[in-house]
Amino acid sequence: MPQRDLILLGPPGAGKGTHAEHLQNQMAYLHMSTGDILRAAVAAETELGKQAQAYMNAGELVPDELVIDLVQERMTQLGAEEHYLLDGFPRTVAQAEALTALVAELGRTAALVIYLAVSDEEVVHRLGGRRMCRKCGAIYNVDRDGLDVGDSCPECGGELYLRRDDQPEAVRNRLAVYKQDTQPLIDYYQQRGQLVTVDGEDGQAKVSERVAELAWGGQPD
Ligand code: AP5
Ligand code: MG
């Protein structure tokens, strides 16, 4: 079975970054996390970062035009044999429509959309315990890994930190924004026959295994 282009869809904390990281260790993917790209732009104080920072800290979405432009720029550089793995994009209907048009223009087959279903309670719990590496972006959890702010990343030695938008108020806002702007994409992709739902609370190893199976052309249930 051929490898597929993939979109990971799901609420904040669903595991999009975690499973993207895991998948990349197994097969070649161009991983495009709009959140990671924007966080790097904020850290580097670029024009894009300056425009995005206030939205991100508050847990609001960055304006569509900015995000569509940055994905478009990367997608057009993709070789025909390369595969992409989108994480955190699209997250509005306008972004999904722009992506559908771009994929058709590039002559690629529509991607498989893996929707990682996770409850609100689990999201709040996971994000409260998430710690990230400032240097390489690796994702950890206090509960599972016993690593906390200020510890060193086991991968690269960088410093672990708590994302600013993982503060409780920003998390509440991100969940509300997700429900209003991103959840409609479940229907959008279902109607296009691109969606497969995976229970994101089914244990990390099992979810990773299922995602990898789907990436290699496994059949949706
Ligand atoms: P972004 O960085 O995309 O944040 P998000 O969508 O809110 O998702 P997260 O990164 O918080 O969660 P995740 O699903 O990657 O979970 P993770 O794997 O880390 O976006 C940030 C901001 O940027 C947005 O708010 C917005 O401002 C802006 N932005 C980005 N894209 C945009 C766009 N397209 N349009 C407009 N604005 C945009 O896992 C979470 C935790 O759970 C970790 O601790 C992990 O270890 C743990 N975990 C993962 N899986 C499991 C499991 N199965 N069991 C137990 N624990 C688990
Ligand atoms: Mg992420």
PDB file of N, CA and C in Angstrom, residues 23-106:
ATOM      1  N   LEU A  23       5.268   9.292  14.127  1.00  0.00           N
ATOM      2  CA  LEU A  23       5.162   8.849  12.732  1.00  0.00           C
ATOM      3  C   LEU A  23       6.423   9.195  11.943  1.00  0.00           C
ATOM      4  N   GLN A  24       6.962  10.360  12.247  1.00  0.00           N
ATOM      5  CA  GLN A  24       8.170  10.808  11.536  1.00  0.00           C
ATOM      6  C   GLN A  24       9.372   9.944  11.846  1.00  0.00           C
ATOM      7  N   ASN A  25       9.346   9.288  13.018  1.00  0.00           N
ATOM      8  CA  ASN A  25      10.446   8.386  13.345  1.00  0.00           C
ATOM      9  C   ASN A  25      10.351   7.101  12.535  1.00  0.00           C
ATOM     10  N   GLN A  26       9.191   6.844  11.954  1.00  0.00           N
ATOM     11  CA  GLN A  26       8.990   5.588  11.226  1.00  0.00           C
ATOM     12  C   GLN A  26       9.011   5.743   9.716  1.00  0.00           C
ATOM     13  N   MET A  27       8.598   6.891   9.217  1.00  0.00           N
ATOM     14  CA  MET A  27       8.555   7.073   7.764  1.00  0.00           C
ATOM     15  C   MET A  27       8.787   8.539   7.412  1.00  0.00           C
ATOM     16  N   ALA A  28       9.119   8.767   6.142  1.00  0.00           N
ATOM     17  CA  ALA A  28       9.466  10.127   5.721  1.00  0.00           C
ATOM     18  C   ALA A  28       8.204  10.957   5.512  1.00  0.00           C
ATOM     19  N   TYR A  29       8.103  12.026   6.265  1.00  0.00           N
ATOM     20  CA  TYR A  29       7.005  12.970   6.095  1.00  0.00           C
ATOM     21  C   TYR A  29       7.539  14.376   6.227  1.00  0.00           C
ATOM     22  N   LEU A  30       6.988  15.288   5.461  1.00  0.00           N
ATOM     23  CA  LEU A  30       7.247  16.698   5.726  1.00  0.00           C
ATOM     24  C   LEU A  30       6.181  17.116   6.738  1.00  0.00           C
ATOM     25  N   HIS A  31       6.614  17.272   7.994  1.00  0.00           N
ATOM     26  CA  HIS A  31       5.683  17.618   9.074  1.00  0.00           C
ATOM     27  C   HIS A  31       5.503  19.131   9.091  1.00  0.00           C
ATOM     28  N   MET A  32       4.275  19.567   8.867  1.00  0.00           N
ATOM     29  CA  MET A  32       3.993  21.001   8.931  1.00  0.00           C
ATOM     30  C   MET A  32       3.033  21.251  10.081  1.00  0.00           C
ATOM     31  N   SER A  33       3.567  21.757  11.198  1.00  0.00           N
ATOM     32  CA  SER A  33       2.731  22.153  12.328  1.00  0.00           C
ATOM     33  C   SER A  33       2.670  23.674  12.301  1.00  0.00           C
ATOM     34  N   THR A  34       1.492  24.205  11.990  1.00  0.00           N
ATOM     35  CA  THR A  34       1.400  25.676  11.913  1.00  0.00           C
ATOM     36  C   THR A  34       1.692  26.277  13.286  1.00  0.00           C
ATOM     37  N   GLY A  35       1.297  25.572  14.367  1.00  0.00           N
ATOM     38  CA  GLY A  35       1.597  26.067  15.711  1.00  0.00           C
ATOM     39  C   GLY A  35       3.109  26.173  15.927  1.00  0.00           C
ATOM     40  N   ASP A  36       3.867  25.126  15.556  1.00  0.00           N
ATOM     41  CA  ASP A  36       5.336  25.153  15.726  1.00  0.00           C
ATOM     42  C   ASP A  36       5.968  26.257  14.870  1.00  0.00           C
ATOM     43  N   ILE A  37       5.481  26.384  13.635  1.00  0.00           N
ATOM     44  CA  ILE A  37       6.054  27.403  12.725  1.00  0.00           C
ATOM     45  C   ILE A  37       5.810  28.804  13.310  1.00  0.00           C
ATOM     46  N   LEU A  38       4.587  29.002  13.824  1.00  0.00           N
ATOM     47  CA  LEU A  38       4.252  30.319  14.394  1.00  0.00           C
ATOM     48  C   LEU A  38       5.045  30.583  15.679  1.00  0.00           C
ATOM     49  N   ARG A  39       5.197  29.541  16.532  1.00  0.00           N
ATOM     50  CA  ARG A  39       5.975  29.727  17.772  1.00  0.00           C
ATOM     51  C   ARG A  39       7.435  30.081  17.444  1.00  0.00           C
ATOM     52  N   ALA A  40       7.981  29.452  16.393  1.00  0.00           N
ATOM     53  CA  ALA A  40       9.365  29.770  15.983  1.00  0.00           C
ATOM     54  C   ALA A  40       9.431  31.214  15.473  1.00  0.00           C
ATOM     55  N   ALA A  41       8.400  31.641  14.770  1.00  0.00           N
ATOM     56  CA  ALA A  41       8.379  33.019  14.243  1.00  0.00           C
ATOM     57  C   ALA A  41       8.289  34.025  15.392  1.00  0.00           C
ATOM     58  N   VAL A  42       7.522  33.676  16.436  1.00  0.00           N
ATOM     59  CA  VAL A  42       7.419  34.562  17.603  1.00  0.00           C
ATOM     60  C   VAL A  42       8.788  34.648  18.289  1.00  0.00           C
ATOM     61  N   ALA A  43       9.439  33.484  18.482  1.00  0.00           N
ATOM     62  CA  ALA A  43      10.735  33.454  19.171  1.00  0.00           C
ATOM     63  C   ALA A  43      11.780  34.252  18.389  1.00  0.00           C
ATOM     64  N   ALA A  44      11.703  34.187  17.050  1.00  0.00           N
ATOM     65  CA  ALA A  44      12.688  34.887  16.214  1.00  0.00           C
ATOM     66  C   ALA A  44      12.300  36.342  15.969  1.00  0.00           C
ATOM     67  N   GLU A  45      11.151  36.736  16.517  1.00  0.00           N
ATOM     68  CA  GLU A  45      10.649  38.112  16.383  1.00  0.00           C
ATOM     69  C   GLU A  45      10.569  38.571  14.935  1.00  0.00           C
ATOM     70  N   THR A  46      10.123  37.675  14.051  1.00  0.00           N
ATOM     71  CA  THR A  46       9.934  38.064  12.644  1.00  0.00           C
ATOM     72  C   THR A  46       8.635  38.860  12.536  1.00  0.00           C
ATOM     73  N   GLU A  47       8.394  39.407  11.348  1.00  0.00           N
ATOM     74  CA  GLU A  47       7.159  40.176  11.116  1.00  0.00           C
ATOM     75  C   GLU A  47       5.942  39.288  11.374  1.00  0.00           C
ATOM     76  N   LEU A  48       5.989  38.038  10.869  1.00  0.00           N
ATOM     77  CA  LEU A  48       4.885  37.094  11.084  1.00  0.00           C
ATOM     78  C   LEU A  48       4.687  36.850  12.580  1.00  0.00           C
ATOM     79  N   GLY A  49       5.803  36.643  13.308  1.00  0.00           N
ATOM     80  CA  GLY A  49       5.732  36.388  14.741  1.00  0.00           C
ATOM     81  C   GLY A  49       5.104  37.550  15.488  1.00  0.00           C
ATOM     82  N   LYS A  50       5.478  38.773  15.093  1.00  0.00           N
ATOM     83  CA  LYS A  50       4.920  39.959  15.764  1.00  0.00           C
ATOM     84  C   LYS A  50       3.421  40.040  15.536  1.00  0.00           C
ATOM     85  N   GLN A  51       2.989  39.667  14.341  1.00  0.00           N
ATOM     86  CA  GLN A  51       1.554  39.726  14.039  1.00  0.00           C
ATOM     87  C   GLN A  51       0.770  38.625  14.760  1.00  0.00           C
ATOM     88  N   ALA A  52       1.439  37.474  14.974  1.00  0.00           N
ATOM     89  CA  ALA A  52       0.735  36.298  15.513  1.00  0.00           C
ATOM     90  C   ALA A  52       0.704  36.248  17.040  1.00  0.00           C
ATOM     91  N   GLN A  53       1.680  36.852  17.701  1.00  0.00           N
ATOM     92  CA  GLN A  53       1.910  36.625  19.131  1.00  0.00           C
ATOM     93  C   GLN A  53       0.685  36.854  20.027  1.00  0.00           C
ATOM     94  N   ALA A  54       0.027  37.994  19.876  1.00  0.00           N
ATOM     95  CA  ALA A  54      -1.080  38.314  20.790  1.00  0.00           C
ATOM     96  C   ALA A  54      -2.229  37.321  20.620  1.00  0.00           C
ATOM     97  N   TYR A  55      -2.505  36.931  19.387  1.00  0.00           N
ATOM     98  CA  TYR A  55      -3.574  35.946  19.147  1.00  0.00           C
ATOM     99  C   TYR A  55      -3.230  34.640  19.840  1.00  0.00           C
ATOM    100  N   MET A  56      -1.990  34.198  19.684  1.00  0.00           N
ATOM    101  CA  MET A  56      -1.573  32.902  20.228  1.00  0.00           C
ATOM    102  C   MET A  56      -1.624  32.879  21.756  1.00  0.00           C
ATOM    103  N   ASN A  57      -1.109  33.940  22.371  1.00  0.00           N
ATOM    104  CA  ASN A  57      -1.101  33.969  23.836  1.00  0.00           C
ATOM    105  C   ASN A  57      -2.508  33.882  24.408  1.00  0.00           C
ATOM    106  N   ALA A  58      -3.477  34.477  23.696  1.00  0.00           N
ATOM    107  CA  ALA A  58      -4.855  34.479  24.185  1.00  0.00           C
ATOM    108  C   ALA A  58      -5.607  33.212  23.778  1.00  0.00           C
ATOM    109  N   GLY A  59      -4.993  32.374  22.961  1.00  0.00           N
ATOM    110  CA  GLY A  59      -5.671  31.162  22.512  1.00  0.00           C
ATOM    111  C   GLY A  59      -6.650  31.425  21.375  1.00  0.00           C
ATOM    112  N   GLU A  60      -6.467  32.581  20.693  1.00  0.00           N
ATOM    113  CA  GLU A  60      -7.301  32.902  19.523  1.00  0.00           C
ATOM    114  C   GLU A  60      -6.603  32.401  18.260  1.00  0.00           C
ATOM    115  N   LEU A  61      -7.351  32.280  17.180  1.00  0.00           N
ATOM    116  CA  LEU A  61      -6.722  31.889  15.921  1.00  0.00           C
ATOM    117  C   LEU A  61      -6.038  33.087  15.277  1.00  0.00           C
ATOM    118  N   VAL A  62      -4.913  32.822  14.646  1.00  0.00           N
ATOM    119  CA  VAL A  62      -4.203  33.816  13.842  1.00  0.00           C
ATOM    120  C   VAL A  62      -5.027  33.987  12.551  1.00  0.00           C
ATOM    121  N   PRO A  63      -5.089  35.207  11.989  1.00  0.00           N
ATOM    122  CA  PRO A  63      -5.934  35.404  10.795  1.00  0.00           C
ATOM    123  C   PRO A  63      -5.624  34.413   9.663  1.00  0.00           C
ATOM    124  N   ASP A  64      -6.690  33.965   9.008  1.00  0.00           N
ATOM    125  CA  ASP A  64      -6.577  32.956   7.946  1.00  0.00           C
ATOM    126  C   ASP A  64      -5.493  33.293   6.910  1.00  0.00           C
ATOM    127  N   GLU A  65      -5.483  34.548   6.423  1.00  0.00           N
ATOM    128  CA  GLU A  65      -4.564  34.888   5.315  1.00  0.00           C
ATOM    129  C   GLU A  65      -3.120  34.558   5.676  1.00  0.00           C
ATOM    130  N   LEU A  66      -2.725  34.878   6.920  1.00  0.00           N
ATOM    131  CA  LEU A  66      -1.332  34.661   7.330  1.00  0.00           C
ATOM    132  C   LEU A  66      -0.981  33.183   7.294  1.00  0.00           C
ATOM    133  N   VAL A  67      -1.901  32.365   7.828  1.00  0.00           N
ATOM    134  CA  VAL A  67      -1.619  30.939   7.956  1.00  0.00           C
ATOM    135  C   VAL A  67      -1.712  30.242   6.592  1.00  0.00           C
ATOM    136  N   ILE A  68      -2.693  30.637   5.806  1.00  0.00           N
ATOM    137  CA  ILE A  68      -2.840  30.025   4.472  1.00  0.00           C
ATOM    138  C   ILE A  68      -1.585  30.313   3.648  1.00  0.00           C
ATOM    139  N   ASP A  69      -1.081  31.546   3.724  1.00  0.00           N
ATOM    140  CA  ASP A  69       0.124  31.901   2.967  1.00  0.00           C
ATOM    141  C   ASP A  69       1.315  31.033   3.342  1.00  0.00           C
ATOM    142  N   LEU A  70       1.473  30.802   4.662  1.00  0.00           N
ATOM    143  CA  LEU A  70       2.674  30.053   5.053  1.00  0.00           C
ATOM    144  C   LEU A  70       2.581  28.574   4.668  1.00  0.00           C
ATOM    145  N   VAL A  71       1.370  28.023   4.713  1.00  0.00           N
ATOM    146  CA  VAL A  71       1.214  26.613   4.296  1.00  0.00           C
ATOM    147  C   VAL A  71       1.382  26.504   2.779  1.00  0.00           C
ATOM    148  N   GLN A  72       0.787  27.453   2.067  1.00  0.00           N
ATOM    149  CA  GLN A  72       0.879  27.453   0.602  1.00  0.00           C
ATOM    150  C   GLN A  72       2.341  27.490   0.141  1.00  0.00           C
ATOM    151  N   GLU A  73       3.128  28.334   0.800  1.00  0.00           N
ATOM    152  CA  GLU A  73       4.533  28.488   0.433  1.00  0.00           C
ATOM    153  C   GLU A  73       5.271  27.153   0.579  1.00  0.00           C
ATOM    154  N   ARG A  74       5.001  26.438   1.675  1.00  0.00           N
ATOM    155  CA  ARG A  74       5.691  25.155   1.902  1.00  0.00           C
ATOM    156  C   ARG A  74       5.152  24.058   0.993  1.00  0.00           C
ATOM    157  N   MET A  75       3.846  24.032   0.799  1.00  0.00           N
ATOM    158  CA  MET A  75       3.238  22.971  -0.021  1.00  0.00           C
ATOM    159  C   MET A  75       3.701  23.042  -1.480  1.00  0.00           C
ATOM    160  N   THR A  76       3.897  24.258  -1.989  1.00  0.00           N
ATOM    161  CA  THR A  76       4.277  24.379  -3.400  1.00  0.00           C
ATOM    162  C   THR A  76       5.722  23.910  -3.625  1.00  0.00           C
ATOM    163  N   GLN A  77       6.495  23.804  -2.518  1.00  0.00           N
ATOM    164  CA  GLN A  77       7.888  23.336  -2.658  1.00  0.00           C
ATOM    165  C   GLN A  77       8.008  21.813  -2.517  1.00  0.00           C
ATOM    166  N   LEU A  78       6.885  21.169  -2.258  1.00  0.00           N
ATOM    167  CA  LEU A  78       6.887  19.730  -2.004  1.00  0.00           C
ATOM    168  C   LEU A  78       7.107  18.953  -3.308  1.00  0.00           C
ATOM    169  N   GLY A  79       8.037  17.987  -3.281  1.00  0.00           N
ATOM    170  CA  GLY A  79       8.251  17.164  -4.466  1.00  0.00           C
ATOM    171  C   GLY A  79       7.099  16.177  -4.660  1.00  0.00           C
ATOM    172  N   ALA A  80       6.907  15.692  -5.888  1.00  0.00           N
ATOM    173  CA  ALA A  80       5.786  14.783  -6.181  1.00  0.00           C
ATOM    174  C   ALA A  80       5.870  13.502  -5.351  1.00  0.00           C
ATOM    175  N   GLU A  81       7.108  13.067  -5.044  1.00  0.00           N
ATOM    176  CA  GLU A  81       7.279  11.815  -4.287  1.00  0.00           C
ATOM    177  C   GLU A  81       7.243  12.028  -2.774  1.00  0.00           C
ATOM    178  N   GLU A  82       7.290  13.286  -2.357  1.00  0.00           N
ATOM    179  CA  GLU A  82       7.274  13.575  -0.909  1.00  0.00           C
ATOM    180  C   GLU A  82       5.854  13.575  -0.373  1.00  0.00           C
ATOM    181  N   HIS A  83       5.722  13.295   0.928  1.00  0.00           N
ATOM    182  CA  HIS A  83       4.390  13.299   1.549  1.00  0.00           C
ATOM    183  C   HIS A  83       4.356  14.301   2.693  1.00  0.00           C
ATOM    184  N   TYR A  84       3.192  14.934   2.833  1.00  0.00           N
ATOM    185  CA  TYR A  84       3.065  15.919   3.917  1.00  0.00           C
ATOM    186  C   TYR A  84       2.178  15.391   5.031  1.00  0.00           C
ATOM    187  N   LEU A  85       2.424  15.951   6.207  1.00  0.00           N
ATOM    188  CA  LEU A  85       1.689  15.611   7.416  1.00  0.00           C
ATOM    189  C   LEU A  85       1.330  16.937   8.070  1.00  0.00           C
ATOM    190  N   LEU A  86       0.078  17.323   7.921  1.00  0.00           N
ATOM    191  CA  LEU A  86      -0.355  18.623   8.466  1.00  0.00           C
ATOM    192  C   LEU A  86      -0.892  18.439   9.871  1.00  0.00           C
ATOM    193  N   ASP A  87      -0.457  19.324  10.771  1.00  0.00           N
ATOM    194  CA  ASP A  87      -0.843  19.234  12.185  1.00  0.00           C
ATOM    195  C   ASP A  87      -1.242  20.649  12.626  1.00  0.00           C
ATOM    196  N   GLY A  88      -2.536  20.833  12.887  1.00  0.00           N
ATOM    197  CA  GLY A  88      -3.010  22.159  13.301  1.00  0.00           C
ATOM    198  C   GLY A  88      -3.468  23.026  12.140  1.00  0.00           C
ATOM    199  N   PHE A  89      -3.489  22.486  10.958  1.00  0.00           N
ATOM    200  CA  PHE A  89      -3.994  23.156   9.760  1.00  0.00           C
ATOM    201  C   PHE A  89      -4.681  22.107   8.894  1.00  0.00           C
ATOM    202  N   PRO A  90      -5.868  22.361   8.347  1.00  0.00           N
ATOM    203  CA  PRO A  90      -6.661  23.574   8.509  1.00  0.00           C
ATOM    204  C   PRO A  90      -7.431  23.573   9.821  1.00  0.00           C
ATOM    205  N   ARG A  91      -7.847  24.756  10.274  1.00  0.00           N
ATOM    206  CA  ARG A  91      -8.709  24.811  11.454  1.00  0.00           C
ATOM    207  C   ARG A  91      -9.844  25.805  11.315  1.00  0.00           C
ATOM    208  N   THR A  92     -10.130  26.235  10.076  1.00  0.00           N
ATOM    209  CA  THR A  92     -11.364  26.963   9.768  1.00  0.00           C
ATOM    210  C   THR A  92     -11.826  26.431   8.411  1.00  0.00           C
ATOM    211  N   VAL A  93     -13.119  26.655   8.107  1.00  0.00           N
ATOM    212  CA  VAL A  93     -13.615  26.193   6.805  1.00  0.00           C
ATOM    213  C   VAL A  93     -12.876  26.930   5.682  1.00  0.00           C
ATOM    214  N   ALA A  94     -12.585  28.219   5.884  1.00  0.00           N
ATOM    215  CA  ALA A  94     -11.858  28.977   4.840  1.00  0.00           C
ATOM    216  C   ALA A  94     -10.485  28.343   4.577  1.00  0.00           C
ATOM    217  N   GLN A  95      -9.799  27.896   5.640  1.00  0.00           N
ATOM    218  CA  GLN A  95      -8.485  27.245   5.462  1.00  0.00           C
ATOM    219  C   GLN A  95      -8.647  25.909   4.734  1.00  0.00           C
ATOM    220  N   ALA A  96      -9.701  25.167   5.087  1.00  0.00           N
ATOM    221  CA  ALA A  96      -9.922  23.857   4.446  1.00  0.00           C
ATOM    222  C   ALA A  96     -10.215  24.046   2.957  1.00  0.00           C
ATOM    223  N   GLU A  97     -11.012  25.054   2.636  1.00  0.00           N
ATOM    224  CA  GLU A  97     -11.328  25.292   1.218  1.00  0.00           C
ATOM    225  C   GLU A  97     -10.078  25.707   0.453  1.00  0.00           C
ATOM    226  N   ALA A  98      -9.242  26.540   1.078  1.00  0.00           N
ATOM    227  CA  ALA A  98      -8.003  26.962   0.416  1.00  0.00           C
ATOM    228  C   ALA A  98      -7.091  25.751   0.175  1.00  0.00           C
ATOM    229  N   LEU A  99      -7.042  24.855   1.156  1.00  0.00           N
ATOM    230  CA  LEU A  99      -6.190  23.662   1.020  1.00  0.00           C
ATOM    231  C   LEU A  99      -6.721  22.730  -0.071  1.00  0.00           C
ATOM    232  N   THR A 100      -8.033  22.523  -0.090  1.00  0.00           N
ATOM    233  CA  THR A 100      -8.635  21.655  -1.118  1.00  0.00           C
ATOM    234  C   THR A 100      -8.287  22.197  -2.510  1.00  0.00           C
ATOM    235  N   ALA A 101      -8.399  23.514  -2.676  1.00  0.00           N
ATOM    236  CA  ALA A 101      -8.103  24.130  -3.979  1.00  0.00           C
ATOM    237  C   ALA A 101      -6.619  23.971  -4.324  1.00  0.00           C
ATOM    238  N   LEU A 102      -5.752  24.161  -3.328  1.00  0.00           N
ATOM    239  CA  LEU A 102      -4.308  24.071  -3.561  1.00  0.00           C
ATOM    240  C   LEU A 102      -3.895  22.639  -3.952  1.00  0.00           C
ATOM    241  N   VAL A 103      -4.448  21.669  -3.241  1.00  0.00           N
ATOM    242  CA  VAL A 103      -4.118  20.254  -3.509  1.00  0.00           C
ATOM    243  C   VAL A 103      -4.537  19.900  -4.945  1.00  0.00           C
ATOM    244  N   ALA A 104      -5.709  20.380  -5.367  1.00  0.00           N
ATOM    245  CA  ALA A 104      -6.184  20.114  -6.738  1.00  0.00           C
ATOM    246  C   ALA A 104      -5.244  20.787  -7.744  1.00  0.00           C
ATOM    247  N   GLU A 105      -4.863  22.004  -7.441  1.00  0.00           N
ATOM    248  CA  GLU A 105      -3.967  22.764  -8.323  1.00  0.00           C
ATOM    249  C   GLU A 105      -2.619  22.063  -8.485  1.00  0.00           C
ATOM    250  N   LEU A 106      -2.149  21.455  -7.377  1.00  0.00           N
ATOM    251  CA  LEU A 106      -0.854  20.764  -7.412  1.00  0.00           C
ATOM    252  C   LEU A 106      -0.981  19.359  -8.015  1.00  0.00           C
TER     253      LEU A 106
END
